[in-house]
GROMACS .gro file of C-alpha atoms in nm:
model
  220
    1MET     CA    1  10.439  12.900  24.780
    2LEU     CA    2  10.648  12.694  25.021
    3LEU     CA    3  10.361  12.509  25.183
    4PHE     CA    4  10.553  12.269  25.402
    5ARG     CA    5  10.794  12.497  25.583
    6LYS     CA    6  10.610  12.532  25.911
    7ARG     CA    7  10.725  12.717  26.220
    8PRO     CA    8  10.474  12.756  26.505
    9GLU     CA    9  10.653  13.033  26.694
   10MET     CA   10  10.862  13.343  26.640
   11PRO     CA   11  11.241  13.290  26.638
   12SER     CA   12  11.448  13.377  26.941
   13PRO     CA   13  11.724  13.640  26.901
   14ALA     CA   14  11.981  13.360  26.889
   15GLU     CA   15  11.794  13.188  26.604
   16THR     CA   16  11.730  13.497  26.391
   17LEU     CA   17  11.919  13.502  26.062
   18PRO     CA   18  12.174  13.783  26.014
   19GLY     CA   19  12.055  13.904  25.675
   20ARG     CA   20  12.267  14.149  25.475
   21PRO     CA   21  12.336  14.523  25.453
   22GLN     CA   22  12.218  14.569  25.092
   23PRO     CA   23  11.861  14.542  24.961
   24ILE     CA   24  11.760  14.244  24.749
   25PRO     CA   25  11.721  14.349  24.381
   26THR     CA   26  11.358  14.399  24.281
   27SER     CA   27  11.148  14.539  23.998
   28GLU     CA   28  11.156  14.909  23.920
   29ARG     CA   29  10.796  14.943  23.802
   30HIS     CA   30  10.459  14.783  23.865
   31PHE     CA   31  10.393  14.512  23.606
   32VAL     CA   32  10.024  14.607  23.575
   33ASN     CA   33  10.013  14.987  23.585
   34GLY     CA   34  10.375  15.089  23.523
   35ASN     CA   35  10.407  15.313  23.828
   36PRO     CA   36  10.739  15.320  24.017
   37LEU     CA   37  10.740  15.047  24.279
   38LYS     CA   38  10.955  15.232  24.533
   39GLY     CA   39  10.839  15.583  24.451
   40PRO     CA   40  10.869  15.870  24.475
   41TYR     CA   41  10.492  15.869  24.507
   42PRO     CA   42  10.276  16.170  24.415
   43GLU     CA   43  10.178  16.423  24.678
   44GLY     CA   44   9.882  16.306  24.884
   45ILE     CA   45   9.954  15.934  24.844
   46GLU     CA   46   9.960  15.738  25.172
   47THR     CA   47  10.114  15.397  25.232
   48ILE     CA   48  10.024  15.110  25.462
   49VAL     CA   49  10.172  14.761  25.485
   50LEU     CA   50   9.941  14.461  25.526
   51GLY     CA   51  10.009  14.092  25.592
   52LEU     CA   52   9.729  13.849  25.506
   53GLY     CA   53   9.890  13.524  25.404
   54CYS     CA   54  10.051  13.432  25.071
   55PHE     CA   55  10.154  13.766  24.926
   56TRP     CA   56  10.097  13.661  24.565
   57GLY     CA   57   9.719  13.652  24.605
   58ALA     CA   58   9.712  13.923  24.870
   59GLU     CA   59   9.872  14.181  24.642
   60ARG     CA   60   9.624  14.112  24.363
   61LYS     CA   61   9.333  14.197  24.594
   62PHE     CA   62   9.459  14.555  24.618
   63TRP     CA   63   9.578  14.630  24.263
   64GLN     CA   64   9.236  14.509  24.143
   65LEU     CA   65   9.046  14.769  24.347
   66PRO     CA   66   8.856  14.989  24.101
   67ALA     CA   67   9.012  15.322  24.197
   68GLY     CA   68   9.248  15.491  24.438
   69VAL     CA   69   9.548  15.254  24.444
   70TYR     CA   70   9.863  15.409  24.299
   71VAL     CA   71  10.092  15.108  24.335
   72THR     CA   72  10.129  14.780  24.523
   73ALA     CA   73  10.438  14.577  24.606
   74VAL     CA   74  10.517  14.261  24.798
   75GLY     CA   75  10.784  14.219  25.062
   76TYR     CA   76  10.860  14.138  25.422
   77ALA     CA   77  10.757  14.324  25.739
   78GLY     CA   78  10.737  14.282  26.114
   79GLY     CA   79  11.068  14.099  26.158
   80THR     CA   80  11.426  14.169  26.251
   81THR     CA   81  11.651  14.023  25.979
   82PRO     CA   82  11.768  14.304  25.746
   83ASN     CA   83  11.705  14.259  25.373
   84PRO     CA   84  11.586  13.897  25.389
   85THR     CA   85  11.546  13.673  25.088
   86TYR     CA   86  11.224  13.485  25.018
   87GLU     CA   87  11.380  13.157  25.128
   88GLU     CA   88  11.498  13.314  25.454
   89ALA     CA   89  11.157  13.463  25.530
   90CYS     CA   90  10.992  13.127  25.457
   91SER     CA   91  11.227  12.954  25.699
   92GLY     CA   92  11.055  13.134  25.986
   93LEU     CA   93  11.394  13.255  26.111
   94THR     CA   94  11.364  13.623  26.016
   95GLY     CA   95  11.050  13.713  26.214
   96HIS     CA   96  10.892  13.866  25.905
   97THR     CA   97  10.549  13.809  25.762
   98GLU     CA   98  10.479  13.816  25.389
   99ALA     CA   99  10.328  14.159  25.331
  100VAL     CA  100  10.185  14.396  25.074
  101LEU     CA  101  10.270  14.765  25.050
  102VAL     CA  102   9.963  14.958  24.937
  103ALA     CA  103  10.017  15.316  24.817
  104PHE     CA  104   9.676  15.478  24.786
  105ASP     CA  105   9.500  15.812  24.751
  106PRO     CA  106   9.281  15.857  25.062
  107ALA     CA  107   9.075  16.122  24.881
  108VAL     CA  108   8.959  15.850  24.642
  109LEU     CA  109   8.998  15.535  24.854
  110PRO     CA  110   8.968  15.592  25.230
  111LEU     CA  111   9.186  15.384  25.459
  112GLU     CA  112   8.873  15.224  25.601
  113SER     CA  113   8.799  15.081  25.256
  114VAL     CA  114   9.154  14.950  25.220
  115LEU     CA  115   9.116  14.777  25.555
  116LYS     CA  116   8.774  14.639  25.461
  117THR     CA  117   8.940  14.465  25.166
  118PHE     CA  118   9.218  14.347  25.396
  119PHE     CA  119   8.990  14.189  25.654
  120GLU     CA  120   8.746  14.036  25.407
  121SER     CA  121   9.024  13.879  25.197
  122HIS     CA  122   9.158  13.642  25.464
  123ASP     CA  123   9.072  13.482  25.798
  124PRO     CA  124   9.228  13.707  26.064
  125THR     CA  125   9.154  13.460  26.345
  126GLN     CA  126   9.404  13.189  26.246
  127GLY     CA  127   9.723  13.305  26.415
  128TYR     CA  128  10.037  13.178  26.242
  129ARG     CA  129   9.864  13.043  25.934
  130GLN     CA  130   9.627  13.105  25.646
  131GLY     CA  131   9.451  12.787  25.540
  132ASN     CA  132   9.713  12.532  25.432
  133ASP     CA  133   9.992  12.790  25.453
  134VAL     CA  134  10.136  12.745  25.802
  135GLY     CA  135  10.410  12.946  25.969
  136THR     CA  136  10.485  13.280  26.129
  137GLN     CA  137  10.545  13.428  25.782
  138TYR     CA  138  10.171  13.392  25.710
  139ARG     CA  139  10.042  13.580  26.015
  140SER     CA  140   9.792  13.862  25.981
  141GLY     CA  141   9.935  14.208  26.035
  142ILE     CA  142   9.872  14.579  25.984
  143TYR     CA  143  10.188  14.791  25.990
  144THR     CA  144  10.104  15.158  26.013
  145ALA     CA  145  10.273  15.482  25.908
  146ASP     CA  146  10.140  15.689  26.199
  147GLU     CA  147   9.906  15.689  26.497
  148ALA     CA  148   9.610  15.807  26.288
  149GLN     CA  149   9.638  15.493  26.076
  150ALA     CA  150   9.676  15.279  26.387
  151ALA     CA  151   9.362  15.427  26.542
  152THR     CA  152   9.165  15.357  26.224
  153ALA     CA  153   9.301  15.003  26.212
  154ARG     CA  154   9.190  14.939  26.569
  155ARG     CA  155   8.840  15.074  26.499
  156VAL     CA  156   8.795  14.861  26.189
  157ARG     CA  157   8.941  14.553  26.364
  158ASP     CA  158   8.704  14.592  26.659
  159ALA     CA  159   8.402  14.637  26.435
  160TYR     CA  160   8.498  14.327  26.236
  161ALA     CA  161   8.564  14.129  26.553
  162THR     CA  162   8.203  14.189  26.655
  163ALA     CA  163   8.077  14.074  26.314
  164LEU     CA  164   8.297  13.763  26.324
  165ALA     CA  165   8.192  13.671  26.678
  166ALA     CA  166   7.828  13.686  26.570
  167LYS     CA  167   7.910  13.416  26.314
  168GLY     CA  168   8.094  13.194  26.562
  169TYR     CA  169   8.454  13.292  26.486
  170GLY     CA  170   8.718  13.334  26.753
  171PRO     CA  171   8.917  13.647  26.839
  172ILE     CA  172   9.109  13.836  26.574
  173THR     CA  173   9.483  13.769  26.595
  174THR     CA  174   9.590  14.049  26.358
  175GLU     CA  175   9.906  14.224  26.472
  176ILE     CA  176   9.878  14.606  26.462
  177ALA     CA  177  10.213  14.780  26.499
  178PRO     CA  178  10.408  15.078  26.368
  179LEU     CA  179  10.600  14.991  26.052
  180ASP     CA  180  10.970  14.959  26.124
  181ARG     CA  181  11.096  14.857  25.782
  182PHE     CA  182  10.939  14.714  25.468
  183TYR     CA  183  11.182  14.507  25.262
  184PHE     CA  184  11.084  14.470  24.896
  185ALA     CA  185  11.075  14.109  24.778
  186GLU     CA  186  11.260  13.981  24.474
  187GLY     CA  187  11.140  14.101  24.135
  188TYR     CA  188  10.980  13.774  24.030
  189HIS     CA  189  10.740  13.795  24.325
  190GLN     CA  190  10.613  14.142  24.230
  191GLN     CA  191  10.263  14.121  24.075
  192TYR     CA  192  10.323  13.747  24.047
  193LEU     CA  193   9.967  13.653  23.955
  194ALA     CA  194   9.958  13.908  23.673
  195LYS     CA  195  10.269  13.745  23.527
  196ASN     CA  196  10.146  13.392  23.610
  197PRO     CA  197   9.762  13.398  23.598
  198GLY     CA  198   9.739  13.029  23.686
  199GLY     CA  199   9.976  13.056  23.980
  200TYR     CA  200   9.910  12.945  24.335
  201CYS     CA  201   9.681  13.155  24.554
  202GLY     CA  202   9.585  13.011  24.890
  203LEU     CA  203   9.395  13.319  25.004
  204GLY     CA  204   9.043  13.276  25.137
  205GLY     CA  205   8.816  13.495  25.345
  206THR     CA  206   8.554  13.409  25.604
  207GLY     CA  207   8.257  13.526  25.399
  208VAL     CA  208   8.168  13.769  25.679
  209SER     CA  209   8.125  14.129  25.567
  210CYS     CA  210   8.330  14.396  25.743
  211PRO     CA  211   8.082  14.662  25.859
  212VAL     CA  212   8.283  14.963  25.742
  213GLY     CA  213   8.069  15.253  25.626
  214SER     CA  214   7.753  15.101  25.773
  215GLY     CA  215   7.743  15.321  26.081
  216VAL     CA  216   7.905  15.062  26.307
  217ALA     CA  217   8.179  15.211  26.523
  218ALA     CA  218   8.389  15.036  26.783
  219ALA     CA  219   8.520  15.211  27.093
  220GLU     CA  220   8.892  15.281  27.121
   0.00000   0.00000   0.00000
């Protein structure tokens, strides 16, 4: 990834890049399971968009779950520039974070379990960075399809915040917001670490277990 492009704050409206009206070309199908990247997805499949640092390693965390994931894709979320390129997103001038679209079957894989993987796969207390990857494009984020997802995200976040605090970590900085748009990244980024098994992955968790399914509930 582009390790040395660092921007410590979100761009102002005057700085934001203009983007383009047409989507960036991407892959049609998932490199690992062959399912259509952009859908249509089968009935009952839900989607959520998650930012947890370098999207190459982040996406792999979800397609490797043992059951319940229909498809994953990488792209850009949480910003304002329409249809950004990878280079534009990495400049910090689009407002986007690198993100993973997870299409999953909640009857097989509950959202709480998706979010457990999300929180345990990175350090959600680092603000605009993940390890050596520094910049607003590496911020932690959960971009939800509806209020039910948002409520679940807040519950899981609050439960994990308690677990992290007990181990000496600071507050969680994860952004939780309704998804405005998810822009699919260029085709070569999709399932990058399946195509390039020795490729860069800067993802690292805290080692603290997220107490989902253990009877721990956080107040709204």
